[in-house]
mmCIF file of C-alpha atoms in Angstrom:
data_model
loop_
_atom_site.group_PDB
_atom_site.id
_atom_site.type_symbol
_atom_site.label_atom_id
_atom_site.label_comp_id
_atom_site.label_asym_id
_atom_site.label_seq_id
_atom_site.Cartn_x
_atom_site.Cartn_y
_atom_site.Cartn_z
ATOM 1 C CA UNK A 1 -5.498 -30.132 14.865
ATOM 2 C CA UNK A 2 -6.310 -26.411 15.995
ATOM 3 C CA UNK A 3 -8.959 -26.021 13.460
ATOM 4 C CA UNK A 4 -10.557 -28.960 14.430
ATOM 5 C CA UNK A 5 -10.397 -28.166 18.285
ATOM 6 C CA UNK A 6 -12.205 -24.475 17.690
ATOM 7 C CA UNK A 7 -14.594 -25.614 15.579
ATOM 8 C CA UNK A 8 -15.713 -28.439 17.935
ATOM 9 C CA UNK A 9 -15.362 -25.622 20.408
ATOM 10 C CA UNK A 10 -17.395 -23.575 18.782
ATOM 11 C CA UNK A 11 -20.461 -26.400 18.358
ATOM 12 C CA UNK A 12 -20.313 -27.176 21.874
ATOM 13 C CA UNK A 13 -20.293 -23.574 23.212
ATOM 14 C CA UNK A 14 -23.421 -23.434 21.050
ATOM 15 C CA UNK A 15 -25.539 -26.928 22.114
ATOM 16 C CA UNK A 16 -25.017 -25.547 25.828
ATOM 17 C CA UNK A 17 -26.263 -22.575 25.704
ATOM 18 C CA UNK A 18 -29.675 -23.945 24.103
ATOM 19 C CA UNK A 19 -29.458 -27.455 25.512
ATOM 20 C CA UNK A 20 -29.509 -27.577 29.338
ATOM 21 C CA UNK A 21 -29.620 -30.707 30.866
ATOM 22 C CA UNK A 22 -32.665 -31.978 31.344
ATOM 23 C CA UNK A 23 -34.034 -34.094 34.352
ATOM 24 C CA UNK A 24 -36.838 -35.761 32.485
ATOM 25 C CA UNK A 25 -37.893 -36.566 28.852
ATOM 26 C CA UNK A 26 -41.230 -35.147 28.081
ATOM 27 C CA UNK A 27 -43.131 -34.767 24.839
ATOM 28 C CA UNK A 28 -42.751 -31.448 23.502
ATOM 29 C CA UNK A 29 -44.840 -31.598 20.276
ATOM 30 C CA UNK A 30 -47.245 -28.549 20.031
ATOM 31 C CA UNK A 31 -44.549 -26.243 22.797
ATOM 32 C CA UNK A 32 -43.463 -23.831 19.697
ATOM 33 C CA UNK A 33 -45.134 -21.478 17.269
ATOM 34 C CA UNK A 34 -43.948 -20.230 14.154
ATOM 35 C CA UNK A 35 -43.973 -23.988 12.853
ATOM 36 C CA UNK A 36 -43.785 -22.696 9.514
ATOM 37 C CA UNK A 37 -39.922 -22.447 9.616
ATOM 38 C CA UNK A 38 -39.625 -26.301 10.189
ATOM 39 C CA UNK A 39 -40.811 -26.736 6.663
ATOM 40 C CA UNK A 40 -37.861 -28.131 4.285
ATOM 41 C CA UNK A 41 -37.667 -25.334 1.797
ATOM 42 C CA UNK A 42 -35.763 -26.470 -1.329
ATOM 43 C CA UNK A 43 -37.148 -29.676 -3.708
ATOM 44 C CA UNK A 44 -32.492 -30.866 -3.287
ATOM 45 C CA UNK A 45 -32.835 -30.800 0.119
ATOM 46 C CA UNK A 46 -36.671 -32.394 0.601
ATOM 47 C CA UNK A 47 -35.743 -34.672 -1.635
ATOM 48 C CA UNK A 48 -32.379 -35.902 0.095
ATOM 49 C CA UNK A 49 -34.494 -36.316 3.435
ATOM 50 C CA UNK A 50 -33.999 -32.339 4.283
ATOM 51 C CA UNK A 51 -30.607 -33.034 4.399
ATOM 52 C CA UNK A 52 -27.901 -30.498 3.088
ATOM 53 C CA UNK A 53 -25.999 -28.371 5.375
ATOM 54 C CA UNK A 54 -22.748 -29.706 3.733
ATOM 55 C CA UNK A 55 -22.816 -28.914 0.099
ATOM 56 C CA UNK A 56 -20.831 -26.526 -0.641
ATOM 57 C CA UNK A 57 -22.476 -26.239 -4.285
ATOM 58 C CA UNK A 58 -25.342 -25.198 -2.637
ATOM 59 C CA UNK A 59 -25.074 -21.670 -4.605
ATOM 60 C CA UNK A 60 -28.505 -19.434 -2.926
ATOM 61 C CA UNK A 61 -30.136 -22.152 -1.593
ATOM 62 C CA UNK A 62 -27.458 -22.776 0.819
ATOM 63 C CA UNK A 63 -29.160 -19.303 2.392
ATOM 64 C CA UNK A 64 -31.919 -22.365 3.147
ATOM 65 C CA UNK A 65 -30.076 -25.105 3.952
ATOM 66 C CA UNK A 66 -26.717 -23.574 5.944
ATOM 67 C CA UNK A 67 -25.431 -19.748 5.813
ATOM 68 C CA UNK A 68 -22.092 -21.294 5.814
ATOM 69 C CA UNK A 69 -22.288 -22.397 2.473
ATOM 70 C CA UNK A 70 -23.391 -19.145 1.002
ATOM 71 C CA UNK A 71 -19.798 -18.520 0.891
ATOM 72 C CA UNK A 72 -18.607 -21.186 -1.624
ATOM 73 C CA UNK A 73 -21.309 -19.424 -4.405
ATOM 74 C CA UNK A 74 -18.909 -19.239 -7.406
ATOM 75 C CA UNK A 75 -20.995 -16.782 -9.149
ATOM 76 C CA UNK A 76 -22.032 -12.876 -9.009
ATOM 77 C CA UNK A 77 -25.242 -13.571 -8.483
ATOM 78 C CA UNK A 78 -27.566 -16.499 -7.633
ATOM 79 C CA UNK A 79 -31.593 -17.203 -7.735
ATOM 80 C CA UNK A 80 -33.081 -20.295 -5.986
ATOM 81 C CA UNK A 81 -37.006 -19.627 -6.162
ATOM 82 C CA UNK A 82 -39.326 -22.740 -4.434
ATOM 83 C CA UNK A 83 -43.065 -23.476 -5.149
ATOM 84 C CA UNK A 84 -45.123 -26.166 -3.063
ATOM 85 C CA UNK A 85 -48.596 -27.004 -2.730
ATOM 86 C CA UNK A 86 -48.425 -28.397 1.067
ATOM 87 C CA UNK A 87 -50.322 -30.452 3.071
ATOM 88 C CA UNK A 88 -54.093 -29.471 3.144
ATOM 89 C CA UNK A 89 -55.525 -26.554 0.610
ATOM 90 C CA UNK A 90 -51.855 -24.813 1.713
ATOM 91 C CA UNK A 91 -48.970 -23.594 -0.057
ATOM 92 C CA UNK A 92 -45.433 -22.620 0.598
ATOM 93 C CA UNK A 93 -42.974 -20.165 -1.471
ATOM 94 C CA UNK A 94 -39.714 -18.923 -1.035
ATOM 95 C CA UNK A 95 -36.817 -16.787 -2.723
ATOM 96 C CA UNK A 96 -33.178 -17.029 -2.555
ATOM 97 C CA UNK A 97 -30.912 -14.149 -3.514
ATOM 98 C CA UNK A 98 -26.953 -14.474 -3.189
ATOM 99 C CA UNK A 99 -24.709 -11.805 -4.291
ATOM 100 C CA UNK A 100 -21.000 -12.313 -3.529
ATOM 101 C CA UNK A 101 -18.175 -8.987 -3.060
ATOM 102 C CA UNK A 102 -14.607 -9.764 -3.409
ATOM 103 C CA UNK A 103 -13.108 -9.177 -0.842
ATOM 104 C CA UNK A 104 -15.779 -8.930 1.835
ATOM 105 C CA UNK A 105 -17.780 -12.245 1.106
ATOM 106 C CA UNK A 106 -20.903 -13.155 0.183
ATOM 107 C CA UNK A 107 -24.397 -11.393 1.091
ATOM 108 C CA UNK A 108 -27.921 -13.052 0.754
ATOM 109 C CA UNK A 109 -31.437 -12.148 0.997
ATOM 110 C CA UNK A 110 -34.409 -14.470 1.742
ATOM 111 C CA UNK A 111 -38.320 -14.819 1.952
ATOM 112 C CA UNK A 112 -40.187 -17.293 2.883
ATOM 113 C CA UNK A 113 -44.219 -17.320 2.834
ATOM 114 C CA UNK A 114 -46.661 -19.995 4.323
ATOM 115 C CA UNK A 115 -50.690 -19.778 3.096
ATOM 116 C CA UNK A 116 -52.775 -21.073 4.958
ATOM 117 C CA UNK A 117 -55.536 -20.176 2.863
ATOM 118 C CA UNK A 118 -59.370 -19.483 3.997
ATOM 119 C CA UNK A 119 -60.867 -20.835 6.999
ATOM 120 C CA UNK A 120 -64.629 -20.993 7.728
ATOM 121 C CA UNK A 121 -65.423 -18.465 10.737
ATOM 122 C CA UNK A 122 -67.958 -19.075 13.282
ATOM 123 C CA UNK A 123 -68.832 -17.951 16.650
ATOM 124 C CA UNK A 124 -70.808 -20.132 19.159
ATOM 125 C CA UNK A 125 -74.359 -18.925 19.241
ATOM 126 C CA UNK A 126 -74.618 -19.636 23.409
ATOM 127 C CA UNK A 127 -70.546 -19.055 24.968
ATOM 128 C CA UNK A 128 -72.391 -18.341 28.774
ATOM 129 C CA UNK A 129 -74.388 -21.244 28.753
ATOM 130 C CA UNK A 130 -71.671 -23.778 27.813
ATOM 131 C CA UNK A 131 -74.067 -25.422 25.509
ATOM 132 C CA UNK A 132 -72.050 -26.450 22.002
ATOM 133 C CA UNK A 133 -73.384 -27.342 18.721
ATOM 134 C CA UNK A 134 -75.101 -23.882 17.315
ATOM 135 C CA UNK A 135 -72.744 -22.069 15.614
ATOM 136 C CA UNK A 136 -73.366 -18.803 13.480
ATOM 137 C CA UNK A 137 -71.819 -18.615 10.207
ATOM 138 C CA UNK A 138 -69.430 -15.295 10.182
ATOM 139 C CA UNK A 139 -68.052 -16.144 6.613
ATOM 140 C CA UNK A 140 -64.076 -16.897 6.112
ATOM 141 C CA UNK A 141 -60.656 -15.252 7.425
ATOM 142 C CA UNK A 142 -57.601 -15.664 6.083
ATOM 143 C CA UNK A 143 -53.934 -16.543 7.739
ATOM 144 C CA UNK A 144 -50.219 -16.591 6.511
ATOM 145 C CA UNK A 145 -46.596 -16.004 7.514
ATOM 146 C CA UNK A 146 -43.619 -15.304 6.148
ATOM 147 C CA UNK A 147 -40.241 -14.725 7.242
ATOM 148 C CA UNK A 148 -37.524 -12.695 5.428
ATOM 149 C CA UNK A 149 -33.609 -12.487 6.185
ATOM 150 C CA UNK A 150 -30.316 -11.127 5.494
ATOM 151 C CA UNK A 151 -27.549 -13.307 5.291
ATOM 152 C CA UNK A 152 -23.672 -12.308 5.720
ATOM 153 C CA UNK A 153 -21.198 -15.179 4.731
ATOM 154 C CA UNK A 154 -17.528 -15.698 4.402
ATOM 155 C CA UNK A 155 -14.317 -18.212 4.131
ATOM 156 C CA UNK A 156 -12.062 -17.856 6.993
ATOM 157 C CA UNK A 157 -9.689 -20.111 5.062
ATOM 158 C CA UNK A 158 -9.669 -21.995 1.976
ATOM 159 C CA UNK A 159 -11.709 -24.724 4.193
ATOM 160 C CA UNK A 160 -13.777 -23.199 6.673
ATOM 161 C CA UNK A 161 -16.462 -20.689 6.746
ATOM 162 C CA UNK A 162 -19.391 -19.631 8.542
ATOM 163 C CA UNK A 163 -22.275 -17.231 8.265
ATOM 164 C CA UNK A 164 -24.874 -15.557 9.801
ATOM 165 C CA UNK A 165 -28.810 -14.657 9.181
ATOM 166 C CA UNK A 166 -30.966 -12.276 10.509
ATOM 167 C CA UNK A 167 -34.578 -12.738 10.294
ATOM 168 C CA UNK A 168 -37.881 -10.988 10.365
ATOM 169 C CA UNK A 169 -41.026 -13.639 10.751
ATOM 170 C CA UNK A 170 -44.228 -12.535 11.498
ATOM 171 C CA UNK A 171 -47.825 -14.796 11.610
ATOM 172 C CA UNK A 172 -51.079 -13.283 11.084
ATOM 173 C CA UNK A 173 -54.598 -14.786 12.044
ATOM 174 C CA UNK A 174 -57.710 -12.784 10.649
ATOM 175 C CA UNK A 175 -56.997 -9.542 12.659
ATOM 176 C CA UNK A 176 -54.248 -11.059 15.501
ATOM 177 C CA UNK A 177 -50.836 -11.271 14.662
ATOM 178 C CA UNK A 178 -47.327 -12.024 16.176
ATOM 179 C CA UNK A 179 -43.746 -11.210 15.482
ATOM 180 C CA UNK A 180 -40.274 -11.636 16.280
ATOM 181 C CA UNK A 181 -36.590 -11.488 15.068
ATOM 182 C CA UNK A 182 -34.928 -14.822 15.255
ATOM 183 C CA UNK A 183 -31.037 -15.074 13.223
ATOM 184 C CA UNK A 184 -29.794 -18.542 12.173
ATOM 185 C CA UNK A 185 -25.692 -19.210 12.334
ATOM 186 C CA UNK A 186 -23.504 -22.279 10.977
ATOM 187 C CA UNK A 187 -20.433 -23.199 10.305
ATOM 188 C CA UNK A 188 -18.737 -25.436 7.095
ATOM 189 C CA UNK A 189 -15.617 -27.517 7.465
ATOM 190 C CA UNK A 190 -13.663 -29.601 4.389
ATOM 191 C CA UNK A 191 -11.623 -31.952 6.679
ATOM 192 C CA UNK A 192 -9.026 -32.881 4.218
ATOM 193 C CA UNK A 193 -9.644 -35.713 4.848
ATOM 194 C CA UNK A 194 -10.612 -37.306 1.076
ATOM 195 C CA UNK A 195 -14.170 -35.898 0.338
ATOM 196 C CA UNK A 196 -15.319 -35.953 3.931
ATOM 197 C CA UNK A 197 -16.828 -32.398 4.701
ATOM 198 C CA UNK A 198 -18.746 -31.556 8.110
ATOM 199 C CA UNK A 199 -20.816 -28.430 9.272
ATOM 200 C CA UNK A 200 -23.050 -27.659 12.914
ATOM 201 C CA UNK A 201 -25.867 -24.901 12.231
ATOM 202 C CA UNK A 202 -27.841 -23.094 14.703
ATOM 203 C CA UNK A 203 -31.768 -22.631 12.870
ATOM 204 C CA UNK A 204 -34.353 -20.282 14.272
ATOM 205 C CA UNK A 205 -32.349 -18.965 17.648
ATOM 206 C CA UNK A 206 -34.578 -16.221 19.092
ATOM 207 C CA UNK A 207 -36.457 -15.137 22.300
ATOM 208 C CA UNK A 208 -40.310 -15.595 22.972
ATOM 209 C CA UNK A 209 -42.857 -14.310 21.253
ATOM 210 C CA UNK A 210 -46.261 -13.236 22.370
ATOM 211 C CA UNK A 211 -49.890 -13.717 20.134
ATOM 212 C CA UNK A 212 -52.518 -12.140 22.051
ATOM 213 C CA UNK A 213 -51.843 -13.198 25.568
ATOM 214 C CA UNK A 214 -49.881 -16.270 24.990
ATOM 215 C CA UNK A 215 -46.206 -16.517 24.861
ATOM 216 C CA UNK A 216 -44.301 -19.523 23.190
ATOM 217 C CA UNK A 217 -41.091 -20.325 22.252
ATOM 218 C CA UNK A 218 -39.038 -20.432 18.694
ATOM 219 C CA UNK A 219 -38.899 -23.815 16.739
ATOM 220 C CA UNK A 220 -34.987 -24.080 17.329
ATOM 221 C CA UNK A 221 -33.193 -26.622 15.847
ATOM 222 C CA UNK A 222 -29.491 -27.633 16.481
ATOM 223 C CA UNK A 223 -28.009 -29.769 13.370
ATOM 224 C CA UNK A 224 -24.747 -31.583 12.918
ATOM 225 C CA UNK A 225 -24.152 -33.191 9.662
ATOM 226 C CA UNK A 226 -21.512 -34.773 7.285
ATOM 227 C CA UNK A 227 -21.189 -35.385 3.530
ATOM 228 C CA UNK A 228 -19.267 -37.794 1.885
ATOM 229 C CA UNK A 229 -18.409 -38.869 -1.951
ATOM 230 C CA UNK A 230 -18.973 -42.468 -2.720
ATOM 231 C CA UNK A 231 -18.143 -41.637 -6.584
ATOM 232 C CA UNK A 232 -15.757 -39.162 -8.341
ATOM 233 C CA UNK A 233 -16.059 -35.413 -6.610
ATOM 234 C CA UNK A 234 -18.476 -32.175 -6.604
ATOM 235 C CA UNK A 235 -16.119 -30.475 -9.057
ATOM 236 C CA UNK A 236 -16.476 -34.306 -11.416
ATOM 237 C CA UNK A 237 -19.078 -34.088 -14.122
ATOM 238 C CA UNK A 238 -20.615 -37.591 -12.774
ATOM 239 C CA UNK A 239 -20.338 -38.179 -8.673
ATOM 240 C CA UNK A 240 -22.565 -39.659 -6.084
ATOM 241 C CA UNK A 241 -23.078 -38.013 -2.711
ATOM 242 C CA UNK A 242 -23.944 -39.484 0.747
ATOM 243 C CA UNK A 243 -25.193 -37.290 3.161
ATOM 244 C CA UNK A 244 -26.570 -37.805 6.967
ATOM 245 C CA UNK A 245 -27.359 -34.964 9.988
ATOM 246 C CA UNK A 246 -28.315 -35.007 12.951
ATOM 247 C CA UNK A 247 -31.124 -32.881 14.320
ATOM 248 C CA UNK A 248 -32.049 -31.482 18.333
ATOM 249 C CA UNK A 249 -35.097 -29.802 17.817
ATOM 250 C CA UNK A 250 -36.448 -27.899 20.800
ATOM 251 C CA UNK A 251 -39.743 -29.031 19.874
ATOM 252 C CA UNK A 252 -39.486 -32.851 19.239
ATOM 253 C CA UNK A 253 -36.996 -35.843 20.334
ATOM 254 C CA UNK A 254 -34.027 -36.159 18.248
ATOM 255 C CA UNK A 255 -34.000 -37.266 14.208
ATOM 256 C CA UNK A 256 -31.904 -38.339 12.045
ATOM 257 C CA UNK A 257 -31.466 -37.361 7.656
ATOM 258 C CA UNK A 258 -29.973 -39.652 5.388
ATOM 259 C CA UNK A 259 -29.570 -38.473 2.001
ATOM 260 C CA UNK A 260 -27.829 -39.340 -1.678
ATOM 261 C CA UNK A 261 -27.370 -38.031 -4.282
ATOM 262 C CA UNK A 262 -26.586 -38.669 -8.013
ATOM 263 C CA UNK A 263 -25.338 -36.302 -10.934
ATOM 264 C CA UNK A 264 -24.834 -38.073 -14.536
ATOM 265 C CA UNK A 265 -22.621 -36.151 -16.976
ATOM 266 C CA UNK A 266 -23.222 -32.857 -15.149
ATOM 267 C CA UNK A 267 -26.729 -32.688 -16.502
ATOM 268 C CA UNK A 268 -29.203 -35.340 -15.210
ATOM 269 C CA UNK A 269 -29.853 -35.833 -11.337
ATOM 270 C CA UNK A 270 -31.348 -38.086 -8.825
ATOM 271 C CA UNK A 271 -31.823 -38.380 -5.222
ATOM 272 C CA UNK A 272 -33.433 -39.812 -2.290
ATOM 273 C CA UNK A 273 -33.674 -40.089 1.165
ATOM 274 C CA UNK A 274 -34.718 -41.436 4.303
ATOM 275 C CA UNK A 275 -36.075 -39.478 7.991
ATOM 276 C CA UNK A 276 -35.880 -41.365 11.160
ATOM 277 C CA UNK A 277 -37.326 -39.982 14.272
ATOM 278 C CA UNK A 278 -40.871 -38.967 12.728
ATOM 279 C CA UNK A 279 -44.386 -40.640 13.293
ATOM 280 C CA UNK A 280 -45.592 -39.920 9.549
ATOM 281 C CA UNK A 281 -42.551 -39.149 7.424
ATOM 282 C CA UNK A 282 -39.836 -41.061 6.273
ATOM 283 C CA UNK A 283 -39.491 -41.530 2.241
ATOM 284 C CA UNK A 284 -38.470 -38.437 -0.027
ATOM 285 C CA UNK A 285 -37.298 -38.857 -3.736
ATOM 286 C CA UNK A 286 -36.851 -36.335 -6.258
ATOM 287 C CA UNK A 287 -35.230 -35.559 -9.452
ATOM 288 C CA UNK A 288 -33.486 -32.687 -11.566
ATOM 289 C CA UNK A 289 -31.366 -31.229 -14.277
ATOM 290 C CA UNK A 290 -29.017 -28.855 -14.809
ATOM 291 C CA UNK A 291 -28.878 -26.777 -17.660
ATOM 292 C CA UNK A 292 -26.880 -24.078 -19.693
ATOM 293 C CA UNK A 293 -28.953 -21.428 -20.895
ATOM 294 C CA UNK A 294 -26.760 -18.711 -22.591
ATOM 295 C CA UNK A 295 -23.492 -19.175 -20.689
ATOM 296 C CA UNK A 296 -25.621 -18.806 -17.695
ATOM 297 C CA UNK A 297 -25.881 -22.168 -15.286
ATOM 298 C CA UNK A 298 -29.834 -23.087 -14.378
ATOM 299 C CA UNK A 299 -31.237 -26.345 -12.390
ATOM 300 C CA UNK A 300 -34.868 -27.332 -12.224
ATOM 301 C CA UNK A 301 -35.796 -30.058 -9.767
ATOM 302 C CA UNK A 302 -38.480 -31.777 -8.207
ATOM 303 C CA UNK A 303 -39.331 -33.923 -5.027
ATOM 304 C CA UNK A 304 -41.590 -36.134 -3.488
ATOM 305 C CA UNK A 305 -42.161 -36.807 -0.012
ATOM 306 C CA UNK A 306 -44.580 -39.139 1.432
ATOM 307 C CA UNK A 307 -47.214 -38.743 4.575
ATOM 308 C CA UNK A 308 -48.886 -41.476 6.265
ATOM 309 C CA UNK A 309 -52.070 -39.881 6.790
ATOM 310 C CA UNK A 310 -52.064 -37.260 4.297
ATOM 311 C CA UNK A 311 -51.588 -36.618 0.916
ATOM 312 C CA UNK A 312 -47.951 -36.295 -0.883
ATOM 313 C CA UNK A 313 -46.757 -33.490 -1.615
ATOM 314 C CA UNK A 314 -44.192 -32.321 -3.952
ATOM 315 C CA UNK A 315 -42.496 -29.306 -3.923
ATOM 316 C CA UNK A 316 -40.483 -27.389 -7.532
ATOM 317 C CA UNK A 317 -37.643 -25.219 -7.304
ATOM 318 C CA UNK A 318 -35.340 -22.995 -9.873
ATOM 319 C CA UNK A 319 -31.960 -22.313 -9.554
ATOM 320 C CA UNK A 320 -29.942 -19.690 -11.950
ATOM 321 C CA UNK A 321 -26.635 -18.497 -11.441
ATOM 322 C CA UNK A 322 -25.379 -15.316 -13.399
#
């Protein structure tokens, strides 16, 4: 009963100190920069609905997912790299590193980079006359961010742990640029209770940040989510997995993630998942397998996710734990 009473302690202290009440609902869409960060990052999680901040199995993608989980990494070290060709002509990477000290717990490194690719420059051949239309060509410039982040993790008990991350993201536009250091924080729980696990985590906390002479906030996002095993266990060669979170971005009105998952025989894995709260996102799918490549544990998977007014997109990763 006391763990449970700090830990909901804990994810209240946190949703007041970034969710004052509000008078009025307002649309916030287009209030944040840095939007980069919202993208899911792993092809499990996209693939469950970008749910995931209760697996414990998460190995160095939990460093994406929930710092908490970092801690639970059963071996020395762990690799989770992520390819995507996203939405329009743009691409996403990212690279997981977990390496765990007995004793101390487990520590993590992370980057994340967003292409934008080239963009056709032009400047307006008549700015004091207000007249629009003639432009002169001035070639292409490029854009990009990336973020990168060091992640501290332990167990406070057998069933509880939390961890921190502390990030470096920076944006660049042809010759403009802005930067800032945001940290993420969460927290893991295993009730006890059969299977069901639960875990709050803080994403993207940080102060303004200022490109040329704008300021604008950090795409925060507060989640709560649970997991749940409809089928054997995590540790059980074959189990199925039902996942669901709750997200308060600072950005958007609420959402909800619904996930599953299915492993067969340890070796052959599919999911899916379902995102309420979004104008043109709901369906993700996805696929993978886990492999033994000498003595060493590896995963390759896939997902899908659908757009209602642009083109799918899928994204790869590759796990390998040593």
């Amino acid at each position: 009963m006391i763990k449970y009473i700090i830990i909901c302690s804990i994810i209240l202290f946190v949703f007041l100190i970034i969710n004052p009440v509000q008078a009025e609902d307002f649309d916030k869409a287009g209030t944040t920069g840095f939007v980069f960060l919202e993208i899911p990052v792993t092809a499990r999680s996209m693939a469950m609905g970008e749910a995931g901040i209760t697996l414990p199995d998460a190995q160095a993608e939990g460093l994406f997912l929930n710092p908490a989980l970092v801690a639970y990494t059963q071996s020395k070290f762990s690799i989770n790299l992520t390819y995507s060709e996203w939405y329009v002509e743009t691409s996403h990477q990212a690279l997981g590193l977990t390496y765990q000290i007995p004793g101390v717990g487990t520590l993590g490194l992370q980057f994340i980079y967003f292409d934008f690719g080239e963009i056709q420059k032009t400047r307006n051949l008549y700015p004091n006359r207000g007249e629009f239309g003639e432009y002169f060509d001035m070639g292409t410039y490029t854009a990009g961010a990336f973020a990168t982040g060091l992640t501290y993790s332990r167990r406070l008990t057998d069933k509880f742990s939390f961890g921190t991350t502390f990030k470096y993201v920076r944006e660049t536009i042809d010759i403009e640029h802005a930067d800032n250091i945001i940290m993420d924080i969460g927290f893991y729980y295993n009730t006890g209770f059969r299977s069901l696990r639960i875990g709050a985590f803080l994403k993207d906390f940080g102060l303004e940040a200022k490109y040329v002479n704008e300021k604008f906030k950090m795409p925060q996002q507060l989640k709560f989510g649970l997991s749940y095993d409809l089928l054997g266990g995590l540790e059980s060669p074959t189990h199925v997995t039902f996942l669901a979170e709750a997200i308060h971005p600072n950005d958007a009105a609420e959402r909800v993630h619904f996930g599953m998952e299915a492993i067969l025989m340890d070796l052959v894995i599919f999911r899916g998942g379902y995102k309420l709260g979004y104008d043109d996102e709901n369906l993700s799918l996805g696929a993978g397998l886990r492999l033994n490549i000498m003595n060493k544990t590896a995963g390759i998977d896939v997902a899908y996710m659908n757009h209602d007014y642009l083109d799918t997109t899928l994204r790869y990763s590759f796990s390998i734990d040593f």
